[in-house]
PDB file of C-alpha atoms and ligand atoms in Angstrom:
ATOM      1  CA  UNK H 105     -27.376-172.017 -12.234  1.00 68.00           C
ATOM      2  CA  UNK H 106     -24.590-169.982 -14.003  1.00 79.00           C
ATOM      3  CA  UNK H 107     -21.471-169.809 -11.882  1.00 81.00           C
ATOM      4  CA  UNK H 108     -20.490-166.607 -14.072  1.00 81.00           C
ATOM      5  CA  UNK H 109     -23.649-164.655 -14.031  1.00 82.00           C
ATOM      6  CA  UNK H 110     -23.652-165.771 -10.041  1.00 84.00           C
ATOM      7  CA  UNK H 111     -20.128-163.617  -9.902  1.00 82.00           C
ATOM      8  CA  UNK H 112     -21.346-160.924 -11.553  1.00 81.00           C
ATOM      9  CA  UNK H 113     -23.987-160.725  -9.664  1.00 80.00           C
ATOM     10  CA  UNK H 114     -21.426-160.885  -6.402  1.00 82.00           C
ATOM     11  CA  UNK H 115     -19.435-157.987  -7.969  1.00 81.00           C
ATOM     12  CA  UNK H 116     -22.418-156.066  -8.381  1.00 80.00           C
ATOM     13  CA  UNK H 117     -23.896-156.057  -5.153  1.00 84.00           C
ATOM     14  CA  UNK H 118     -20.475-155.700  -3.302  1.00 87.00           C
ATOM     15  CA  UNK H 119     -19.495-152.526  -5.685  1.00 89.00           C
ATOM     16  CA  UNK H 120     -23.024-151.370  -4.618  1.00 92.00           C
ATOM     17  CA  UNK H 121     -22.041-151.852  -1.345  1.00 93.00           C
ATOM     18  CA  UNK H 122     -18.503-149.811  -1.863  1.00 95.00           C
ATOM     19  CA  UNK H 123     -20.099-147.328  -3.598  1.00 95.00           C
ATOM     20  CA  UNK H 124     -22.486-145.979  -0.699  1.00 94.00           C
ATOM     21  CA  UNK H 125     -20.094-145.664   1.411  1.00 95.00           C
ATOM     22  CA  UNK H 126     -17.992-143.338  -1.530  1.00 96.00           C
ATOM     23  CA  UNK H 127     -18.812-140.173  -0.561  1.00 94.00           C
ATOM     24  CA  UNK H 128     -18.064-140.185   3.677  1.00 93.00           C
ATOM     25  CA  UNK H 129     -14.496-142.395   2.846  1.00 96.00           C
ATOM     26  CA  UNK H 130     -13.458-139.473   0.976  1.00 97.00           C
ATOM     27  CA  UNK H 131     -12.999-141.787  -2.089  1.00 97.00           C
ATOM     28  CA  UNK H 132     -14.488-139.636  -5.121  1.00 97.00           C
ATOM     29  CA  UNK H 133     -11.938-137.619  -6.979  1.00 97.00           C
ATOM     30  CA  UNK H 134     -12.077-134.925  -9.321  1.00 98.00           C
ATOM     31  CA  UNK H 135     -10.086-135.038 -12.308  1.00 98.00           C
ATOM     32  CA  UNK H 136      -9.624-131.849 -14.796  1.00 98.00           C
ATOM     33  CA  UNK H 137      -8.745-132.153 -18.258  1.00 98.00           C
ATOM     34  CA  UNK H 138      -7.934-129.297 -20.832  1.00 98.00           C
ATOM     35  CA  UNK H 139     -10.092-127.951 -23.504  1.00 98.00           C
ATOM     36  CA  UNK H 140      -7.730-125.283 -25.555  1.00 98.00           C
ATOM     37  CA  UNK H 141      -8.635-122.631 -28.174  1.00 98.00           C
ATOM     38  CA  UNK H 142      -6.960-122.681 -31.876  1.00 98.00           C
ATOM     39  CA  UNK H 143      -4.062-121.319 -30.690  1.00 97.00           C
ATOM     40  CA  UNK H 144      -3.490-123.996 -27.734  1.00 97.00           C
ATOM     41  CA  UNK H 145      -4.177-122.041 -25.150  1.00 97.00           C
ATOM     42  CA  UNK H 146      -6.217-122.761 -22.434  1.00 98.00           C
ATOM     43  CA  UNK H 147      -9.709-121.639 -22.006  1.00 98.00           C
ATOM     44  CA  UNK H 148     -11.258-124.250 -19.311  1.00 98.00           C
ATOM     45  CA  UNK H 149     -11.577-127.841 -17.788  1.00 98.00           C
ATOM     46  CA  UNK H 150     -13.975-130.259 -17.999  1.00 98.00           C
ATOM     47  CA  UNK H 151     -14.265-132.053 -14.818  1.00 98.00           C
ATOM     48  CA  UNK H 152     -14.352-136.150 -14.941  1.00 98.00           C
ATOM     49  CA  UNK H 153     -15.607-137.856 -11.468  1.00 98.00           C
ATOM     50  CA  UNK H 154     -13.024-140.447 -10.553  1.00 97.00           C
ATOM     51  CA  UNK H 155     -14.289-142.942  -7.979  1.00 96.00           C
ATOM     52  CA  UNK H 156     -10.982-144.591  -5.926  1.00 96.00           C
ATOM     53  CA  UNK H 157     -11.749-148.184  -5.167  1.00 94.00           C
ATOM     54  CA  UNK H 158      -9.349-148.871  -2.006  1.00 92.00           C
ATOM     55  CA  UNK H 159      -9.309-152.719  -3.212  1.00 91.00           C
ATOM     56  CA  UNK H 160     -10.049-152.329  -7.174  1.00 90.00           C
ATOM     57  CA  UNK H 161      -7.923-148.674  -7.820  1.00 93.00           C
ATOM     58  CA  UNK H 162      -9.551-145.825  -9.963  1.00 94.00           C
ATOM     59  CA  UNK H 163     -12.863-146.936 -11.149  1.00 92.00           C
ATOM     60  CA  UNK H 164     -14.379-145.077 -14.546  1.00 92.00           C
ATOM     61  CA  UNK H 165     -17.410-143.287 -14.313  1.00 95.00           C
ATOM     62  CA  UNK H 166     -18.740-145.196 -17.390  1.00 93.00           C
ATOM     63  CA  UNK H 167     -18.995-147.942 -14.727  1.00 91.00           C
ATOM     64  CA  UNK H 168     -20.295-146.292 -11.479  1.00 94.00           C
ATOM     65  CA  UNK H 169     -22.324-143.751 -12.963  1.00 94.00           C
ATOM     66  CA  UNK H 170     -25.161-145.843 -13.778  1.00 91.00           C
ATOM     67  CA  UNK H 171     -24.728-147.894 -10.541  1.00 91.00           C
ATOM     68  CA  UNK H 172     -24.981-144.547  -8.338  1.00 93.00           C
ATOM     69  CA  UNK H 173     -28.039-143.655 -10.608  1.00 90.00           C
ATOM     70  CA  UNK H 174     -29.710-146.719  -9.954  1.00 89.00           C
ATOM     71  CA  UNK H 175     -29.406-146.975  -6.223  1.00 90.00           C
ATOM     72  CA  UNK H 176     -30.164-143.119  -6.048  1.00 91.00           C
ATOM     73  CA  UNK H 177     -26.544-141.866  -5.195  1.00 93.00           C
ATOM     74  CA  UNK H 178     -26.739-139.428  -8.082  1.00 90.00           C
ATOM     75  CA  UNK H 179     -28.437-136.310  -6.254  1.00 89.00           C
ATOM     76  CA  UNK H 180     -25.233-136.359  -3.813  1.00 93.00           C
ATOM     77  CA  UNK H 181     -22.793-137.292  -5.757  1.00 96.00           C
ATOM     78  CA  UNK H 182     -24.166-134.670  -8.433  1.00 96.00           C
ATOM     79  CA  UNK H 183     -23.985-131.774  -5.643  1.00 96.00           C
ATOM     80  CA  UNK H 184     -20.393-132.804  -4.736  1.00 97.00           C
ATOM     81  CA  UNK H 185     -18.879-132.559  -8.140  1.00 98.00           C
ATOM     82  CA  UNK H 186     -20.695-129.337  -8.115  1.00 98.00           C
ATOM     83  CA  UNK H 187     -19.243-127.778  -5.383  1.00 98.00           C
ATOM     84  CA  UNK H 188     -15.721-129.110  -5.691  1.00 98.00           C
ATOM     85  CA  UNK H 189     -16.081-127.648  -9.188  1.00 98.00           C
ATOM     86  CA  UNK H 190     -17.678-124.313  -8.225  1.00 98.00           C
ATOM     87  CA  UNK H 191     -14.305-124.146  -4.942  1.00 98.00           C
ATOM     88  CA  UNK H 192     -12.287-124.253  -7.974  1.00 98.00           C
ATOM     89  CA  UNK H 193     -13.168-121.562  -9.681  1.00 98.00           C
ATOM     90  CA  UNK H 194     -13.587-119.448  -6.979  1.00 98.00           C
ATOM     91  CA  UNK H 195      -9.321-120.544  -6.221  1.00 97.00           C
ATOM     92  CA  UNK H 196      -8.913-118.907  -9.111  1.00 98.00           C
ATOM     93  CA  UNK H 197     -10.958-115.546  -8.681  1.00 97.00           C
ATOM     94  CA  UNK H 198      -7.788-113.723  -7.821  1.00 97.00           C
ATOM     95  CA  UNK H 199      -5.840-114.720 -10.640  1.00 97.00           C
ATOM     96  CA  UNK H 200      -6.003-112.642 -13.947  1.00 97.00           C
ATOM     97  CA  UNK H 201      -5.570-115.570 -16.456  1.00 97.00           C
ATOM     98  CA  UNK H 202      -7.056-118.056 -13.841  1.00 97.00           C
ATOM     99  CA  UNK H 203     -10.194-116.396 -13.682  1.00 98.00           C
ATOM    100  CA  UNK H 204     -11.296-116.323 -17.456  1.00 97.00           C
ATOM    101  CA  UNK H 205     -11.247-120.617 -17.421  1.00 98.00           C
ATOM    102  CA  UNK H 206     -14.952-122.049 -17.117  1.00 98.00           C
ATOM    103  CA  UNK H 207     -15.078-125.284 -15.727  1.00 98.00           C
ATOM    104  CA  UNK H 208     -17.134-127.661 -17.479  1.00 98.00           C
ATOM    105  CA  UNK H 209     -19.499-130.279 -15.002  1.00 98.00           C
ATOM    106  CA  UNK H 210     -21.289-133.442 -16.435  1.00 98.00           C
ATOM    107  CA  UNK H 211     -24.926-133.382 -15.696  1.00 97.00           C
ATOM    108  CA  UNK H 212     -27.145-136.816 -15.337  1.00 93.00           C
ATOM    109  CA  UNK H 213     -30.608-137.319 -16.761  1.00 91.00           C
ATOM    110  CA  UNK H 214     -31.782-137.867 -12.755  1.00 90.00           C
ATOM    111  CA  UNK H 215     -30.043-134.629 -12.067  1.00 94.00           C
ATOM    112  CA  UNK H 216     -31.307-132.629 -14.722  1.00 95.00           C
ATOM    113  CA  UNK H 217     -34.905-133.885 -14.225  1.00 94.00           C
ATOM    114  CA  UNK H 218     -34.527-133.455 -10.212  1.00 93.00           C
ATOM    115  CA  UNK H 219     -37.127-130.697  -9.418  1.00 95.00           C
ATOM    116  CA  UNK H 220     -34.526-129.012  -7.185  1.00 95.00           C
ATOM    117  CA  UNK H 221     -32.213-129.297 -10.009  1.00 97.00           C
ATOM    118  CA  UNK H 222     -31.709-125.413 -10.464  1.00 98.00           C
ATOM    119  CA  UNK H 223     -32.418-124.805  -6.835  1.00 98.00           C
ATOM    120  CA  UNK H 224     -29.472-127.365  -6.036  1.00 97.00           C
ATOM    121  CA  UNK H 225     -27.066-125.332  -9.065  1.00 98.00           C
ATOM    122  CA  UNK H 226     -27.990-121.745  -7.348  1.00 98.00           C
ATOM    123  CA  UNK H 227     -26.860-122.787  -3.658  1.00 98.00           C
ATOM    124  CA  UNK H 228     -23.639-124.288  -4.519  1.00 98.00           C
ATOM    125  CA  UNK H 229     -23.052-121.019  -6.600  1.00 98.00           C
ATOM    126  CA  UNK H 230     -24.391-119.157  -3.152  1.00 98.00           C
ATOM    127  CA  UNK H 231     -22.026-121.266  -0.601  1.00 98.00           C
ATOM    128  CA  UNK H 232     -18.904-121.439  -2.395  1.00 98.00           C
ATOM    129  CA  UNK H 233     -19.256-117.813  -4.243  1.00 98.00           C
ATOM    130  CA  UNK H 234     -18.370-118.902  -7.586  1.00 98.00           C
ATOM    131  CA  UNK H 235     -18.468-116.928 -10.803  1.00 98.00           C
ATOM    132  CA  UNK H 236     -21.943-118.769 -12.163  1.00 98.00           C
ATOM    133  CA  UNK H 237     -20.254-117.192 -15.760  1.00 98.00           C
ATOM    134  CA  UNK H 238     -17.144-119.849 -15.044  1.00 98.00           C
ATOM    135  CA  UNK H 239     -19.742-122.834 -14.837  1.00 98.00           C
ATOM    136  CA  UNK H 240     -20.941-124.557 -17.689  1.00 98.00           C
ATOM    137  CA  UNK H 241     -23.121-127.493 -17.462  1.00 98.00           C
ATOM    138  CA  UNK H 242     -22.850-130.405 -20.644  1.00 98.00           C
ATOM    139  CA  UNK H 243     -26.423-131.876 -20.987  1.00 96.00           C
ATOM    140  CA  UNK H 244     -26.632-134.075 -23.560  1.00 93.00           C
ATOM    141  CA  UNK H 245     -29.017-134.591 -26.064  1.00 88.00           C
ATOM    142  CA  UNK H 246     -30.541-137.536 -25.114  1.00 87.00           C
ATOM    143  CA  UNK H 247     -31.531-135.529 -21.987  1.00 90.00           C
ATOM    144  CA  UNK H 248     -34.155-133.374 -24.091  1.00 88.00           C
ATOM    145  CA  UNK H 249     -36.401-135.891 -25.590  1.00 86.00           C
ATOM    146  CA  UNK H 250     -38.614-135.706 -22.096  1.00 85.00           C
ATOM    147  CA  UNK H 251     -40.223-132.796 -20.470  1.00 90.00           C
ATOM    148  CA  UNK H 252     -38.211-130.639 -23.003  1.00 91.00           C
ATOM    149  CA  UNK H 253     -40.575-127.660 -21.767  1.00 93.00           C
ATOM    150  CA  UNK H 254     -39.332-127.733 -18.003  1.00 95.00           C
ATOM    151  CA  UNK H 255     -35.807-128.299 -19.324  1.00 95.00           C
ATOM    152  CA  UNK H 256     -35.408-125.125 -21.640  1.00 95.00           C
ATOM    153  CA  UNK H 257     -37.599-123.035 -18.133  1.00 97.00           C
ATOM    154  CA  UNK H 258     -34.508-124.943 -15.698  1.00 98.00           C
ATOM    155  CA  UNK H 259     -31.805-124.117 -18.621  1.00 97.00           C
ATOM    156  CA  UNK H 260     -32.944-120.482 -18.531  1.00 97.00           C
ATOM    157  CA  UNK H 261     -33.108-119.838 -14.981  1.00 98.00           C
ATOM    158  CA  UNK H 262     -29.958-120.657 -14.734  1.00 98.00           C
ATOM    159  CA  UNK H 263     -28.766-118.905 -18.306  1.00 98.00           C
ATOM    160  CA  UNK H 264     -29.723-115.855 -16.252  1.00 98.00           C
ATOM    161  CA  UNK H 265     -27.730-115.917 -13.353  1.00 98.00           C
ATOM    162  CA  UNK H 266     -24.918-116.560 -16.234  1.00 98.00           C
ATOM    163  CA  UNK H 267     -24.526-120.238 -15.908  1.00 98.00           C
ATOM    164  CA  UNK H 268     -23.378-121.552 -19.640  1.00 98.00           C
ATOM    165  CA  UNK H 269     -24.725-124.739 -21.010  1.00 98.00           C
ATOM    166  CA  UNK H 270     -23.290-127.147 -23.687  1.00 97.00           C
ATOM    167  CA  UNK H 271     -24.347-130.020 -25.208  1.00 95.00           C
ATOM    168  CA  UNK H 272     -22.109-132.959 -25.083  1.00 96.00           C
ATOM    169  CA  UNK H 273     -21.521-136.264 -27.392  1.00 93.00           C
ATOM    170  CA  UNK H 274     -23.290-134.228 -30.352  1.00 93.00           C
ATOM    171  CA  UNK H 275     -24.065-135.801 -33.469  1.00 88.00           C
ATOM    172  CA  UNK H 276     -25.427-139.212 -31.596  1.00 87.00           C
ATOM    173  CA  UNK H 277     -28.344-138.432 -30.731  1.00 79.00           C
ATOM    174  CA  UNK H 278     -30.435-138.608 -33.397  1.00 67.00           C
ATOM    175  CA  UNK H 279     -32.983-135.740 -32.808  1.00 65.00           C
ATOM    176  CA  UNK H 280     -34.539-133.467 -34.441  1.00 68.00           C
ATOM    177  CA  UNK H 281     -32.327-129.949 -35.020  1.00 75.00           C
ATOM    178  CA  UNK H 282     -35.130-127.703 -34.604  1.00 78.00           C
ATOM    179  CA  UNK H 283     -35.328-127.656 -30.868  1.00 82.00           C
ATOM    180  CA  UNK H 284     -31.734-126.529 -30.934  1.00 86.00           C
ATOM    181  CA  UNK H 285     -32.847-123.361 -31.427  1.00 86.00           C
ATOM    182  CA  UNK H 286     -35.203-122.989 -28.105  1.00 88.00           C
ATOM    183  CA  UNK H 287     -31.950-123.792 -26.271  1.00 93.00           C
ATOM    184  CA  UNK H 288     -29.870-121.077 -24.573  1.00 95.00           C
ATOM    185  CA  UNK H 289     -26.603-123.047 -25.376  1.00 95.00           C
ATOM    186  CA  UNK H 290     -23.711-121.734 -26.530  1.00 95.00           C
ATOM    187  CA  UNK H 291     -21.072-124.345 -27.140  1.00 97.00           C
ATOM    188  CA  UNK H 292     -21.420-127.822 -29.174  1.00 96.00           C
ATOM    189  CA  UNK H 293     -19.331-130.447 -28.238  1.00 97.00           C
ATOM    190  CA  UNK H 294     -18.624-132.853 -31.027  1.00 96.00           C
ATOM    191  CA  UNK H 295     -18.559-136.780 -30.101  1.00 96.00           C
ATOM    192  CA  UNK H 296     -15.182-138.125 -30.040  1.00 96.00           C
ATOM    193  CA  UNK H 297     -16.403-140.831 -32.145  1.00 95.00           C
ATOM    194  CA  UNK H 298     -16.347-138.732 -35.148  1.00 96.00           C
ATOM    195  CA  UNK H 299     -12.848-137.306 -34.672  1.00 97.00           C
ATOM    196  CA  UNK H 300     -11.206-141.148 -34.099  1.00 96.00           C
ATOM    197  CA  UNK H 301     -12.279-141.759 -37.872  1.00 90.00           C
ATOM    198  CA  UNK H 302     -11.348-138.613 -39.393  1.00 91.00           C
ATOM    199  CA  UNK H 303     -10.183-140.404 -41.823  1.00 90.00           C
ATOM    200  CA  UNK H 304     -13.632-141.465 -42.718  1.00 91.00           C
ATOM    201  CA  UNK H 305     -15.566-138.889 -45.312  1.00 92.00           C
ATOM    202  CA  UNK H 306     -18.658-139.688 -43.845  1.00 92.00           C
ATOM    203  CA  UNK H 307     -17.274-138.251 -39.977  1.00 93.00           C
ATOM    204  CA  UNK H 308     -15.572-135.639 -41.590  1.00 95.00           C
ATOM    205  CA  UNK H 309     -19.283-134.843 -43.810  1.00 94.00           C
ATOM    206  CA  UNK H 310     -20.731-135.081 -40.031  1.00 94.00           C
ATOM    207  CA  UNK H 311     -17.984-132.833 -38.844  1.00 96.00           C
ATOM    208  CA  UNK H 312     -18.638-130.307 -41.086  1.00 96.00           C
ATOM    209  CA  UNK H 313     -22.050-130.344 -40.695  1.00 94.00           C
ATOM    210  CA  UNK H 314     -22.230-129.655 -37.205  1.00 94.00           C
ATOM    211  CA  UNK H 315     -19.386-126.625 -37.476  1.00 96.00           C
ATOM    212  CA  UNK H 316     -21.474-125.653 -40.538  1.00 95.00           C
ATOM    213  CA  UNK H 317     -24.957-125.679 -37.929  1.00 93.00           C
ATOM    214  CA  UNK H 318     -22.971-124.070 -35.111  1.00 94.00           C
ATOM    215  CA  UNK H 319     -22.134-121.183 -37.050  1.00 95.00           C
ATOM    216  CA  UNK H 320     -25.077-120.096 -38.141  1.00 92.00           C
ATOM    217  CA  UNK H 321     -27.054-120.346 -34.660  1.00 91.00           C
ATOM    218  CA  UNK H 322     -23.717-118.649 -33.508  1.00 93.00           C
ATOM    219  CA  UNK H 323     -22.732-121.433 -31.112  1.00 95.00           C
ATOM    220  CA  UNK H 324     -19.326-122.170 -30.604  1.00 97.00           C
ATOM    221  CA  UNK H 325     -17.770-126.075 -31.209  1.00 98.00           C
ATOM    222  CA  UNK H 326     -15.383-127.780 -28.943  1.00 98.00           C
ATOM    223  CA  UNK H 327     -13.850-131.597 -30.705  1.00 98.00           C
ATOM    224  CA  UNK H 328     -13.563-134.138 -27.921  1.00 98.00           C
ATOM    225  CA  UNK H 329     -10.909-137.170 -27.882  1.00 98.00           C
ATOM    226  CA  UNK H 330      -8.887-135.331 -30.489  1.00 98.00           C
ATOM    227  CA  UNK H 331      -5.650-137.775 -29.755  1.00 98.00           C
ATOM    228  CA  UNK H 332      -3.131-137.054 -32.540  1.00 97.00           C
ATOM    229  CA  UNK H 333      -1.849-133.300 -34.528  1.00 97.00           C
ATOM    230  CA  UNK H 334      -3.655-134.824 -37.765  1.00 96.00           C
ATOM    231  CA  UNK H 335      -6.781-134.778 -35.788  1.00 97.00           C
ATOM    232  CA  UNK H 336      -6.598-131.497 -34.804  1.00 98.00           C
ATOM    233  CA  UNK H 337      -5.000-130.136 -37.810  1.00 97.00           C
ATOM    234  CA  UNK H 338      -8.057-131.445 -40.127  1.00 97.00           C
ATOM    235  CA  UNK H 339     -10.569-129.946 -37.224  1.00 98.00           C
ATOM    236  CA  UNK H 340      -8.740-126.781 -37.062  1.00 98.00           C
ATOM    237  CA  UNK H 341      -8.706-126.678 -41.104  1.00 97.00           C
ATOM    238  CA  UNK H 342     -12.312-126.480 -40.946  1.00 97.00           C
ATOM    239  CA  UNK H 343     -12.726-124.328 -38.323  1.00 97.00           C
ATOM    240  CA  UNK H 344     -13.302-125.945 -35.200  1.00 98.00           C
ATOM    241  CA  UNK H 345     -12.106-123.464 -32.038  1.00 97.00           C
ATOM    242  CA  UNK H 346     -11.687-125.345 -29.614  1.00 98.00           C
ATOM    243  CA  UNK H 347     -10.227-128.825 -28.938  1.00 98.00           C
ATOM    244  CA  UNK H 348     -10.178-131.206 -25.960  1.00 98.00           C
ATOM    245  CA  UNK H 349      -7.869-134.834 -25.618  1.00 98.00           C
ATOM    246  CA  UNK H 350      -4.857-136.783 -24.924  1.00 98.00           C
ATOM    247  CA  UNK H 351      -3.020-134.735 -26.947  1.00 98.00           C
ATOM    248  CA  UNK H 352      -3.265-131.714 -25.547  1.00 98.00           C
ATOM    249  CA  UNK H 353      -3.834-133.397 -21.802  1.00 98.00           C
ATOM    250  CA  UNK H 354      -5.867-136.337 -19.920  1.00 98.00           C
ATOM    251  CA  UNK H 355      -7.644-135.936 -17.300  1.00 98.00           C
ATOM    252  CA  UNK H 356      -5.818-135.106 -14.267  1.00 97.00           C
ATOM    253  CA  UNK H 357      -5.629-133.926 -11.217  1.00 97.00           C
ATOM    254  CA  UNK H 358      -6.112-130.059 -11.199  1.00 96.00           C
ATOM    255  CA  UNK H 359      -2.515-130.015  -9.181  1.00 95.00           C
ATOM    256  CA  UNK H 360      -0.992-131.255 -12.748  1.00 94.00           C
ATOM    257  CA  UNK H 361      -2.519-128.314 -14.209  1.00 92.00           C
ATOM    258  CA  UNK H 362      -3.782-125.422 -12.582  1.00 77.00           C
TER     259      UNK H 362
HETATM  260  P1  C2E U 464     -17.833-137.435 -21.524  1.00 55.22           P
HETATM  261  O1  C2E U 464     -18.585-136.353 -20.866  1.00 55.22           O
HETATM  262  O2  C2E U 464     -17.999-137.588 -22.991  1.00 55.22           O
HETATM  263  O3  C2E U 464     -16.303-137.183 -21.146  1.00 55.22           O
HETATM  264  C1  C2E U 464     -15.252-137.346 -22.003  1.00 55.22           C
HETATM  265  C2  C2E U 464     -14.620-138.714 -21.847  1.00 55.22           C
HETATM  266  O4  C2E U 464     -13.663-138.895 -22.873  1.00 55.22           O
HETATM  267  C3  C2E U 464     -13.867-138.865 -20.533  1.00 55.22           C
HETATM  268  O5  C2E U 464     -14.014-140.208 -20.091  1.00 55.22           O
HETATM  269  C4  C2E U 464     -12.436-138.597 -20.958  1.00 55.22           C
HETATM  270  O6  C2E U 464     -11.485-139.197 -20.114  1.00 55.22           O
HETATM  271  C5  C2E U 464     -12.431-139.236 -22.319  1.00 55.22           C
HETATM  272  N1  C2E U 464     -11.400-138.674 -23.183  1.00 55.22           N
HETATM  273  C6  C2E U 464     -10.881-137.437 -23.166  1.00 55.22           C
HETATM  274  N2  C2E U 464      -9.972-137.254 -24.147  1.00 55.22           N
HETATM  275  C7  C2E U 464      -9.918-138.427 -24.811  1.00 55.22           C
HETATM  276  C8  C2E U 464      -9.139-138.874 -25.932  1.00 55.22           C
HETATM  277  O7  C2E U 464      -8.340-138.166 -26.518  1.00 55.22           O
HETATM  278  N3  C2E U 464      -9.361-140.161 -26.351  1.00 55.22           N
HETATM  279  C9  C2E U 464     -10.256-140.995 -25.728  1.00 55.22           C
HETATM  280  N4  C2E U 464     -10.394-142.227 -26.195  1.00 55.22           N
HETATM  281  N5  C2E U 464     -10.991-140.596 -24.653  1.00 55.22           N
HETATM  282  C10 C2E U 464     -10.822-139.317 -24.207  1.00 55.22           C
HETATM  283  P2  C2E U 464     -14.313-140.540 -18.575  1.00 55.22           P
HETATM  284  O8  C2E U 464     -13.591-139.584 -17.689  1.00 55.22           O
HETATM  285  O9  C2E U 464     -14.078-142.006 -18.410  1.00 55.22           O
HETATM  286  O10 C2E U 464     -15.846-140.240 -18.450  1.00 55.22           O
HETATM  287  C11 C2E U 464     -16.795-141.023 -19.139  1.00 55.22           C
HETATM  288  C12 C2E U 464     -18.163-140.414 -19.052  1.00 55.22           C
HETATM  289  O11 C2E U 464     -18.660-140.442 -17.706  1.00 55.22           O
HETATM  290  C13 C2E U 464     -18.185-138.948 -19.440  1.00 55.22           C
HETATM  291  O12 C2E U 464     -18.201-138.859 -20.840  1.00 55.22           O
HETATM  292  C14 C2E U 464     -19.461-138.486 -18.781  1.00 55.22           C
HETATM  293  O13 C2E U 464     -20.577-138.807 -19.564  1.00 55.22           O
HETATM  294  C15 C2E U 464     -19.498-139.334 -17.527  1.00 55.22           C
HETATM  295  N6  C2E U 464     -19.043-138.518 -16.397  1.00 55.22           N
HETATM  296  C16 C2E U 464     -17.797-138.178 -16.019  1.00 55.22           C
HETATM  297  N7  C2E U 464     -17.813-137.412 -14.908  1.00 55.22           N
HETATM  298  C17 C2E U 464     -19.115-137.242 -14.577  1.00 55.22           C
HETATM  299  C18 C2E U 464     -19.801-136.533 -13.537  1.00 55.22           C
HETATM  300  O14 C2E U 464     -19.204-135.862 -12.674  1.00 55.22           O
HETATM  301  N8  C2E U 464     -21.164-136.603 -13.533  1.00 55.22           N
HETATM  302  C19 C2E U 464     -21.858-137.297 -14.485  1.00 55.22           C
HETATM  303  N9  C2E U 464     -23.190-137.318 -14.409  1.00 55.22           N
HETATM  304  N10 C2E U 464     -21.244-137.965 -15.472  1.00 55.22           N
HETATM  305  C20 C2E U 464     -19.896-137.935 -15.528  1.00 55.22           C
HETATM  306 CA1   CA U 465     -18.806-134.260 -20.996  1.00 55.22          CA
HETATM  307 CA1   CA U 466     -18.546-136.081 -24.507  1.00 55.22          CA
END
């Protein structure tokens, strides 16, 4: 009998509990945060799922995400931050600047590997009559080690009906580069991990590496959790175009920004 594991265990079940009940109490959240070009201006949002505990305050995703996959909340909860996402673009239809932002939506393995995934994608698009050109989907690459195949046939369905793809946290996956190239993705999104040490030769040999790689297959590269100017100064010096972090914004609500 472990009194600690028996709390944890309490927690668990009770934030299980909380966390059905998410979705009907109005208590998910979207929050936007900026991803700017080389000369700081704005060319999207990536959109973070913020779950509002009414006893424990804003939850992370890093902590409900994998709860909500486990107890199958992930196919709802995946269409909702879809549509909010897709109502937000289509605000900004009107607007000249407005309209050119993509909004960027995180997809989960169970999502991805749903066989209504693209079926689910296309409808939203449908109801809310959103640009598909201003939604872009991050995968990451852990996502293609199974059923790569059906994943490339989903990716291009969608592709075609102008839905952009990128692939997130890249650099930590460890797979091969070659199926990079079956991909219809356009945008790279380097792992903040690498741009916290960029001190470190070996991140900044990584760094280059992956701008290097982008390049050639003509793919453009986003650095995530670029916090401070000598961050994005050394990024910019090798040519990264595009930047997302706390110093150019945290995730918000869109009302801070848009
Ligand atoms: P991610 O896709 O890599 O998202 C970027 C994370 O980095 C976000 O954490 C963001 O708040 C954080 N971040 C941004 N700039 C900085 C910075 O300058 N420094 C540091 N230290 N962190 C920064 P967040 O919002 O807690 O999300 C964590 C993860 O949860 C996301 O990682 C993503 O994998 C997942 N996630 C978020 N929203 C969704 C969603 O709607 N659906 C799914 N399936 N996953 C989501
Ligand atoms: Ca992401
Ligand atoms: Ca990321």
């Amino acid at each position: 009998f472990d009194p600690m594991l028996q709390k944890e265990m309490a927690t668990r079940i009770s934030l299980l509990r909380d966390l059905r009940l998410a979705i009907q109490e109005n208590q998910l959240q979207l929050y936007y945060q900026p991803i700017v070009d080389r000369e700081l201006r704005v060319t999207g949002y990536e959109a973070l799922l913020r779950w509002k505990h009414p006893v424990l305050g804003m939850v992370k995703p890093d902590i409900f995400i994998p709860l909500a996959e486990h107890i199958n909340l992930i196919p709802s909860f995946g269409i909702w931050v879809m549509r909010m996402a897709c109502m937000q673009i289509k605000n900004w239809e009107n607007d000249p600047v407005r309209s050119q932002w993509t909004v960027s939506v995180n997809v989960s393995a169970r999502q991805l590997h749903d066989v209504d995934f693209v079926t689910c994608v296309e409808t939203v698009l449908a109801e809310t009559g959103a640009n598909p050109q201003c939604l872009r989907l991050e995968l990451t690459e852990s996502m293609l080690h199974e059923n790569l195949n059906l994943v490339i046939e989903k990716m291009q369905a969608l592709r075609q009906k102008g839905v952009r793809f990128a692939l997130d946290d890249f650099g930590t996956g460890y797979s091969s580069l070659s199926y990079l190239r079956q991909l219809p993705v356009e945008q790279l999104k380097i792992d903040r991990s690498f741009v916290h040490d960029i001190e470190n030769k070996d991140d900044v040999a990584i760094i280059k590496m992956i701008l290097a790689l982008a390049a050639s297959m003509d793919v453009e590269v986003v650095a995530e959790g670029v916090e401070n100017d000598e961050q994005r100064r050394t990024l910019h010096g090798h040519g990264c175009q595009m930047f997302q972090g706390y110093f150019f914004g945290k995730p918000a609500p869109i009302e801070v920004y848009g």
